GROMACS .gro file of N, CA and C in nm:
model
  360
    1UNK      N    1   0.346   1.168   0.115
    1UNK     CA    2   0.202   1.179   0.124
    1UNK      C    3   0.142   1.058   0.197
    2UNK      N    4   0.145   0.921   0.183
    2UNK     CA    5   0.143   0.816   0.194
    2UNK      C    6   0.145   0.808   0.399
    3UNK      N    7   0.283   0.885   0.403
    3UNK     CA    8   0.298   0.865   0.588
    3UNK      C    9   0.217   0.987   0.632
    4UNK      N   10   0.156   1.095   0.572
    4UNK     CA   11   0.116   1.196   0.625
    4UNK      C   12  -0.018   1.114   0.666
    5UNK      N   13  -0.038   1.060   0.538
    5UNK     CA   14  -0.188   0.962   0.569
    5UNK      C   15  -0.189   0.866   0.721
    6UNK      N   16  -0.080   0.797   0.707
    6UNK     CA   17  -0.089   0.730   0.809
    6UNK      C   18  -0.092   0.799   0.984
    7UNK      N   19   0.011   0.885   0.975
    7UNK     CA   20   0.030   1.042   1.065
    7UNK      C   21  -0.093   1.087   1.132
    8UNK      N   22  -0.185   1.141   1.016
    8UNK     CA   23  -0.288   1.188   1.081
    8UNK      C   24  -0.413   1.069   1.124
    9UNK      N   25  -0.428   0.954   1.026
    9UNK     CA   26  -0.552   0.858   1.098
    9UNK      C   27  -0.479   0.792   1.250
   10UNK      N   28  -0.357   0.762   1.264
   10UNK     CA   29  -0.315   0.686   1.370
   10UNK      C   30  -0.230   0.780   1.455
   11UNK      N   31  -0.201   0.871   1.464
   11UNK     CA   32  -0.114   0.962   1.540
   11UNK      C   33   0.028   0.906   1.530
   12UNK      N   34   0.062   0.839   1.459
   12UNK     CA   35   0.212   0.739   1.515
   12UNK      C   36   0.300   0.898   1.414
   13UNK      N   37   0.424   0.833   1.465
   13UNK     CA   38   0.551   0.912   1.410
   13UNK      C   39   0.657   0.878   1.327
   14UNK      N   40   0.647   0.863   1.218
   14UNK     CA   41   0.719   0.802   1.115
   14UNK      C   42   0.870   0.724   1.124
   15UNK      N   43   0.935   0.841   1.245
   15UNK     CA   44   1.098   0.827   1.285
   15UNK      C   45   1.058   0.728   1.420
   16UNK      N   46   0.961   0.695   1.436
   16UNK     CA   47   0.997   0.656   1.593
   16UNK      C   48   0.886   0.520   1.552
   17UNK      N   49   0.974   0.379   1.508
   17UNK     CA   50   0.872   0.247   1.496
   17UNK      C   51   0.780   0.188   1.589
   18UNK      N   52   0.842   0.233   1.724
   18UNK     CA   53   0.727   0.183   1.865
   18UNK      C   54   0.576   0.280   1.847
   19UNK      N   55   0.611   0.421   1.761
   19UNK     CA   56   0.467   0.432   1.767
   19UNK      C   57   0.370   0.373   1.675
   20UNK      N   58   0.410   0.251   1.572
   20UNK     CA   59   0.323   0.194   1.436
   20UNK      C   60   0.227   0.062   1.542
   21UNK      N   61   0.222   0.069   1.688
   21UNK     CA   62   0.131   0.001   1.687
   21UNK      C   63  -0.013  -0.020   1.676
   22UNK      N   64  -0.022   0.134   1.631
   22UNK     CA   65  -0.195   0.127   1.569
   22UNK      C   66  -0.139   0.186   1.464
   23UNK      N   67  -0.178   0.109   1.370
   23UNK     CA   68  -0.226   0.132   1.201
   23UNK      C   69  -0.344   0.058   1.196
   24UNK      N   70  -0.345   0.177   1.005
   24UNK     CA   71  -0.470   0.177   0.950
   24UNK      C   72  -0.548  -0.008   0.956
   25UNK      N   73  -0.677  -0.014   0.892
   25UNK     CA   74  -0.752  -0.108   0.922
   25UNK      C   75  -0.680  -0.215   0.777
   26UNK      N   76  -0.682  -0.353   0.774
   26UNK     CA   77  -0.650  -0.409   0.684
   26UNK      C   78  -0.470  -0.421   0.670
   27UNK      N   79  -0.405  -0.368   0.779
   27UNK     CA   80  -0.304  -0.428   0.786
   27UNK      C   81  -0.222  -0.528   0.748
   28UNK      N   82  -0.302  -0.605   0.758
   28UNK     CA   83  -0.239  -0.732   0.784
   28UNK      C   84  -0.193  -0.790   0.598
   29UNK      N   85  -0.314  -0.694   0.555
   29UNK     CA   86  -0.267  -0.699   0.379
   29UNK      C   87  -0.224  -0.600   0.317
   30UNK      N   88  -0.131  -0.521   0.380
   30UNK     CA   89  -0.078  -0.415   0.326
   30UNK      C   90  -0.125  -0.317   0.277
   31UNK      N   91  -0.260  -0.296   0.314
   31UNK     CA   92  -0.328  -0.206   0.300
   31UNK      C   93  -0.368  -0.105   0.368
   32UNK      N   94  -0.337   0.030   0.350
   32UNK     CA   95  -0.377   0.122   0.447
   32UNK      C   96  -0.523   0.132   0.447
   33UNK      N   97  -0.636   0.090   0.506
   33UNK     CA   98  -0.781   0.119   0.522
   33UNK      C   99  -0.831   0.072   0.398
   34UNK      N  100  -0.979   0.089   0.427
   34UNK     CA  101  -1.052   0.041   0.284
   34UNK      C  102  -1.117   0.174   0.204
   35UNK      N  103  -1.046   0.326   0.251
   35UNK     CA  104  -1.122   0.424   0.172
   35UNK      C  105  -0.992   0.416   0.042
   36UNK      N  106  -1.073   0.515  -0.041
   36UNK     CA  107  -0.996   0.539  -0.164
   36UNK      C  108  -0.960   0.676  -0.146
   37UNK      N  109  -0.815   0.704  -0.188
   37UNK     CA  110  -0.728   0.834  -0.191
   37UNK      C  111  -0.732   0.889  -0.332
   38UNK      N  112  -0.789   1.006  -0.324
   38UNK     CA  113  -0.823   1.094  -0.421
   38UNK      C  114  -0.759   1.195  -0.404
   39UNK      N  115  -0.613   1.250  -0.373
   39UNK     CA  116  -0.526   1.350  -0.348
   39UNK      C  117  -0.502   1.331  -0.496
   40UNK      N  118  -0.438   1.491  -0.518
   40UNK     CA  119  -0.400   1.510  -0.643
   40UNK      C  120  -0.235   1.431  -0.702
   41UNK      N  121  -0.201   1.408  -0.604
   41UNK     CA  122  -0.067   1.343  -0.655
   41UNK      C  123  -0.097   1.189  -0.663
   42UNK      N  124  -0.209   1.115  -0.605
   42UNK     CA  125  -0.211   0.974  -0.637
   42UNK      C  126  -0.320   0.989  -0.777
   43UNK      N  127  -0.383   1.093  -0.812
   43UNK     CA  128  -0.416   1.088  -0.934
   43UNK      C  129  -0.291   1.096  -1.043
   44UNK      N  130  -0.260   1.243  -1.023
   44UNK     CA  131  -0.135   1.265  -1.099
   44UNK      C  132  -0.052   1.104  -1.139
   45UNK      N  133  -0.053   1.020  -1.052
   45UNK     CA  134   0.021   0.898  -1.071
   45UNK      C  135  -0.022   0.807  -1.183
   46UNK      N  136  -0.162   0.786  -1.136
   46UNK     CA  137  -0.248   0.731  -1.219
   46UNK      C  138  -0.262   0.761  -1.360
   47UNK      N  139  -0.232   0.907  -1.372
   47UNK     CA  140  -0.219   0.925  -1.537
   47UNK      C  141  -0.102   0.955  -1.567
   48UNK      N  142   0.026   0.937  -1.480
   48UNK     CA  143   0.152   0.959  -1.539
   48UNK      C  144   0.152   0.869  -1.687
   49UNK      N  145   0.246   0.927  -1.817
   49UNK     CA  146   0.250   0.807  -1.911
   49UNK      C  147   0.304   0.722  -1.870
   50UNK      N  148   0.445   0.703  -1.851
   50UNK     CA  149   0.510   0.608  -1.786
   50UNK      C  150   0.432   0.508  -1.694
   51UNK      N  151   0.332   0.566  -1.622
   51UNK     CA  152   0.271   0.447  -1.556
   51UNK      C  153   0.172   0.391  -1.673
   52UNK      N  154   0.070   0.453  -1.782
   52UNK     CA  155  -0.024   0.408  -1.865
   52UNK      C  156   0.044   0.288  -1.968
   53UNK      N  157   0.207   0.376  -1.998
   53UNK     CA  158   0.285   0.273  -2.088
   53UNK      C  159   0.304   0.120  -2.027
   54UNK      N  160   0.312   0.160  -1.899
   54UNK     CA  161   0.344   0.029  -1.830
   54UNK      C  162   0.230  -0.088  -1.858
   55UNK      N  163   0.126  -0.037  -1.780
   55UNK     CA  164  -0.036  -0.111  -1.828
   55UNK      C  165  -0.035  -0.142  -1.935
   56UNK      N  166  -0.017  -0.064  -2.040
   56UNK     CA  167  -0.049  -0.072  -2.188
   56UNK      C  168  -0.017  -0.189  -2.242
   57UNK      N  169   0.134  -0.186  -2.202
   57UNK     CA  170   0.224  -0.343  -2.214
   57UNK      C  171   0.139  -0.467  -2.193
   58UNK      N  172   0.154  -0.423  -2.013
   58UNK     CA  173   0.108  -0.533  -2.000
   58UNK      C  174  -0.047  -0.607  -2.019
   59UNK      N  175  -0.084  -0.521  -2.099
   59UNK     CA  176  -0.298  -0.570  -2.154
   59UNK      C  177  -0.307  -0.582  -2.295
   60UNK      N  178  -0.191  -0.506  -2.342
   60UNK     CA  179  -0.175  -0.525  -2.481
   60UNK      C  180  -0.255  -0.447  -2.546
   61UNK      N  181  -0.288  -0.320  -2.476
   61UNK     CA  182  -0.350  -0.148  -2.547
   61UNK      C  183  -0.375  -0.081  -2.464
   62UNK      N  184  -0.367   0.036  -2.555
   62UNK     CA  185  -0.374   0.124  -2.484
   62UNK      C  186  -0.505   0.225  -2.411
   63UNK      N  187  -0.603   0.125  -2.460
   63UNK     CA  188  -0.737   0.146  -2.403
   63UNK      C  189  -0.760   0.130  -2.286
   64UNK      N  190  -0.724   0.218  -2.151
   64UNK     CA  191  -0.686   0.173  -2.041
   64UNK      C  192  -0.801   0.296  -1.963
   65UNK      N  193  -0.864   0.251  -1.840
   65UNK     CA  194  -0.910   0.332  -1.771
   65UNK      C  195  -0.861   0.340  -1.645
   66UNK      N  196  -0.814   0.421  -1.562
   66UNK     CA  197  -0.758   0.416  -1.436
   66UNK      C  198  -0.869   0.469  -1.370
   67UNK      N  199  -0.874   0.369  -1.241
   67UNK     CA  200  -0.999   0.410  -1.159
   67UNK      C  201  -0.936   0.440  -1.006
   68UNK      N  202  -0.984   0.504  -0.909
   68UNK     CA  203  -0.944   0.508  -0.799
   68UNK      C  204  -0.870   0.405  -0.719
   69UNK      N  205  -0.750   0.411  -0.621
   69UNK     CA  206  -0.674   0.357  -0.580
   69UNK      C  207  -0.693   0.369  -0.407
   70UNK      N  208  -0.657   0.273  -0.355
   70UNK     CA  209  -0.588   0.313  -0.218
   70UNK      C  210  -0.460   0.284  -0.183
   71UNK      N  211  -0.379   0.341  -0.064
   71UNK     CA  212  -0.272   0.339  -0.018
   71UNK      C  213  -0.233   0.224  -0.007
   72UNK      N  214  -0.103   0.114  -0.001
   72UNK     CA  215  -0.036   0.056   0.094
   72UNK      C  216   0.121   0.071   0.134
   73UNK      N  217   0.094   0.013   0.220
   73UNK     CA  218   0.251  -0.005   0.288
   73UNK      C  219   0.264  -0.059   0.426
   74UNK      N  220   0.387  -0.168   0.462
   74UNK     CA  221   0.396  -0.255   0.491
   74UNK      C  222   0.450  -0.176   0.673
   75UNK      N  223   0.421  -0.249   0.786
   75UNK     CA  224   0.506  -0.231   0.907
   75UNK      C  225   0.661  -0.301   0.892
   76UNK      N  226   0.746  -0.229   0.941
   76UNK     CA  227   0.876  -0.317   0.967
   76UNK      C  228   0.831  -0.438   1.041
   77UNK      N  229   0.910  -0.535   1.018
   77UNK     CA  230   0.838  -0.664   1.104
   77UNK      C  231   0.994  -0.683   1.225
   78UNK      N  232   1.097  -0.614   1.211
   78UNK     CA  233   1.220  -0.577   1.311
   78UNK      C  234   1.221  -0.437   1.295
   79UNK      N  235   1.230  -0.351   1.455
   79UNK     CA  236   1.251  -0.249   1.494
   79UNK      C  237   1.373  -0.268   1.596
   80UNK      N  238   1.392  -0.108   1.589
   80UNK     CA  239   1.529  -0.123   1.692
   80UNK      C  240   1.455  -0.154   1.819
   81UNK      N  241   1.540  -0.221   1.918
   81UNK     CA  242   1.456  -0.237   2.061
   81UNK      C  243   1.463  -0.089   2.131
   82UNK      N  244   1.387  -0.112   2.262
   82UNK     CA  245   1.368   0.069   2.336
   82UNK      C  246   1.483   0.064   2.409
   83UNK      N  247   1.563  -0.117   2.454
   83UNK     CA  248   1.608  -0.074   2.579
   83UNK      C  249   1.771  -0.067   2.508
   84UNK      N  250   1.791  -0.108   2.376
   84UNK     CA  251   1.941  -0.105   2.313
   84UNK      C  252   1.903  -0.098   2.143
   85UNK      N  253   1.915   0.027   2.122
   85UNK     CA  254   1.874   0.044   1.939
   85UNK      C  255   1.985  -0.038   1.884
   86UNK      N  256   2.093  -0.106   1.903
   86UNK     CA  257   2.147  -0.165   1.836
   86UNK      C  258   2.107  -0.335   1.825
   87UNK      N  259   1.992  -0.376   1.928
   87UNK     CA  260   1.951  -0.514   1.873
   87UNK      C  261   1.781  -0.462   1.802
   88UNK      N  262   1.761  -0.556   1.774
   88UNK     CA  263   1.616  -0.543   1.704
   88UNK      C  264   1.538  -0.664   1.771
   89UNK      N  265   1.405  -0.611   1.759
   89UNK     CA  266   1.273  -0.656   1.841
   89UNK      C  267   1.216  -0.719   1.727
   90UNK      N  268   1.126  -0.805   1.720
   90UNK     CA  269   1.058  -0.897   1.629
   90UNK      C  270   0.939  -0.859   1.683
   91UNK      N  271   0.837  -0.811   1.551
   91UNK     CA  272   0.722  -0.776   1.563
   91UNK      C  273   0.635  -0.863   1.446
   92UNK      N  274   0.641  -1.003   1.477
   92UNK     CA  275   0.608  -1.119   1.457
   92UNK      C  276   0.430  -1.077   1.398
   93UNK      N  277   0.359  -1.004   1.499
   93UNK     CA  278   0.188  -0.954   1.503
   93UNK      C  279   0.176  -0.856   1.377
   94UNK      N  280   0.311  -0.797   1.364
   94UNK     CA  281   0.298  -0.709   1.206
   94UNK      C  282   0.280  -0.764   1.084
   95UNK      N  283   0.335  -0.890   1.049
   95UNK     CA  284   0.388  -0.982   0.942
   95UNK      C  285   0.231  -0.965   0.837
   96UNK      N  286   0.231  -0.978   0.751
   96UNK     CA  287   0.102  -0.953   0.651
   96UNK      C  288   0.056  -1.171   0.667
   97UNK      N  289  -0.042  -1.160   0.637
   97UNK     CA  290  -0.124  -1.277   0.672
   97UNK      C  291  -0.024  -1.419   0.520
   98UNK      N  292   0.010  -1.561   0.581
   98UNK     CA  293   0.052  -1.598   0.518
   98UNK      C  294   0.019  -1.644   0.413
   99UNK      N  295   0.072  -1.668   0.293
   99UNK     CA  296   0.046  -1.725   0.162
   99UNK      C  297  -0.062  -1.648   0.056
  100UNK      N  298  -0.051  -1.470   0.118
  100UNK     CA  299  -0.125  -1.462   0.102
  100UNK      C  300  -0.068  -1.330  -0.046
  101UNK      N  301  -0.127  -1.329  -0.148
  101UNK     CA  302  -0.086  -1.208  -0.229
  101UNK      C  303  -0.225  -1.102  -0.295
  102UNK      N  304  -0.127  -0.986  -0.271
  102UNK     CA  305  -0.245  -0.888  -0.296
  102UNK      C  306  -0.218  -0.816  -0.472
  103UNK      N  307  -0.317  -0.862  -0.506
  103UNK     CA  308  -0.347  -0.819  -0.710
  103UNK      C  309  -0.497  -0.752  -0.732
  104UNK      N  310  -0.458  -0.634  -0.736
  104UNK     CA  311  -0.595  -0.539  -0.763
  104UNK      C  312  -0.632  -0.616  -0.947
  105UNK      N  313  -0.569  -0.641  -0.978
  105UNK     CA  314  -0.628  -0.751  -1.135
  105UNK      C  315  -0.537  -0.869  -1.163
  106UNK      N  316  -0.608  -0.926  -1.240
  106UNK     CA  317  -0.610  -1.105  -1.314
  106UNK      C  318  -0.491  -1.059  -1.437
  107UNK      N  319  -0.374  -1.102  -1.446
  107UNK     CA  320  -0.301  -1.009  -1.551
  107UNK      C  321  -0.315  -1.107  -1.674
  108UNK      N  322  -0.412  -1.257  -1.638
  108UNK     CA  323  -0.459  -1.338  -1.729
  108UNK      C  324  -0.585  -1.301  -1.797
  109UNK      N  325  -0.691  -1.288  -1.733
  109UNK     CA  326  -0.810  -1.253  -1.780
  109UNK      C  327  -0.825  -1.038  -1.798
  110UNK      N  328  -0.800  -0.950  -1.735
  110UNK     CA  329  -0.781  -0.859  -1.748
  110UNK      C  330  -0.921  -0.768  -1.613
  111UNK      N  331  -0.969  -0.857  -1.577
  111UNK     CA  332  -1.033  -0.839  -1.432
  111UNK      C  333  -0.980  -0.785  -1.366
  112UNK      N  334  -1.042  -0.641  -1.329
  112UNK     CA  335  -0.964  -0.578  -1.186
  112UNK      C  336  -1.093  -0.546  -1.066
  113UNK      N  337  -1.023  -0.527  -0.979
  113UNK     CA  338  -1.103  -0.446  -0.831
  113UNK      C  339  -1.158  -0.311  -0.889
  114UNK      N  340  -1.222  -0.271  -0.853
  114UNK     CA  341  -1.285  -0.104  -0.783
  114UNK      C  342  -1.130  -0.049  -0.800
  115UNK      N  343  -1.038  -0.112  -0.767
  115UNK     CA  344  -0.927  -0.017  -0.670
  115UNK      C  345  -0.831  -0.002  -0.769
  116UNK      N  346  -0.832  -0.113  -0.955
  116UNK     CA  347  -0.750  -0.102  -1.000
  116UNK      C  348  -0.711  -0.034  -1.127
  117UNK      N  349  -0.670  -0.118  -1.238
  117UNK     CA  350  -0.703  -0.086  -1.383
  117UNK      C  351  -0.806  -0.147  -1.469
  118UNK      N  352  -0.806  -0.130  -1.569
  118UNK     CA  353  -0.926  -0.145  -1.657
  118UNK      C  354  -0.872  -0.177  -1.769
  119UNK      N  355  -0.960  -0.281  -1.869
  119UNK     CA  356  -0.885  -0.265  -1.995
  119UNK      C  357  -1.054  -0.218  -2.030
  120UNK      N  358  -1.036  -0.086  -2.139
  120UNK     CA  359  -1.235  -0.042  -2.161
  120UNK      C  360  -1.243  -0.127  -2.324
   0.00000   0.00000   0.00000
């Protein structure tokens, strides 16, 4: 679901890495765009138990609200080259921005994004 997303906003081709040079906006943080995906299987996710048990753990109840999410996923930062698939090309401009980490919540205070969990 995830590459269909990417498929249709950027035209690229999943099997073929020379076409990932346009992706979605926010790249650079592993983020596919800044809309929120409301397909039925990234809900479905959201209320799997297994994923609520997980949260639960880690907030310490099970009073949990799941709120809308968006996509990520990362560019290869080595592709095969065009002119010999057996060396690889360094795509150095893909690399996600340094020192940098992405936490939709505070797993200290229990603060999340728009994008994450909730303790209600």
């Amino acid at each position: 679901e995830v590459w269909d997303r990417i498929e249709r906003i950027c035209k690229n081709d999943r099997n073929d890495p020379h076409s990932f040079e346009e992706w979605p906006s926010l790249s650079q943080l592993g983020i596919l765009g800044n809309d929120v995906v409301l397909s039925e299987q990234f809900c479905l996710n959201r209320q799997n138990p297994k994923v609520h048990k997980a949260f639960e753990t880690i907030f310490g109840t099970p009073e949990l609200r799941g709120v809308v999410g968006r996509a990520s996923a990362m560019r290869p930062t080595f592709i095969p080259s065009k002119d010999d698939a057996k060396k690889l090309e360094e795509k150095t401009e893909w690399r996600t921005i340094s020192n940098w980490l992405h936490w939709d919540m505070d797993p200290f205070n229990g603060r999340a994004t728009t994008f994450g969990w909730k303790v209600q």
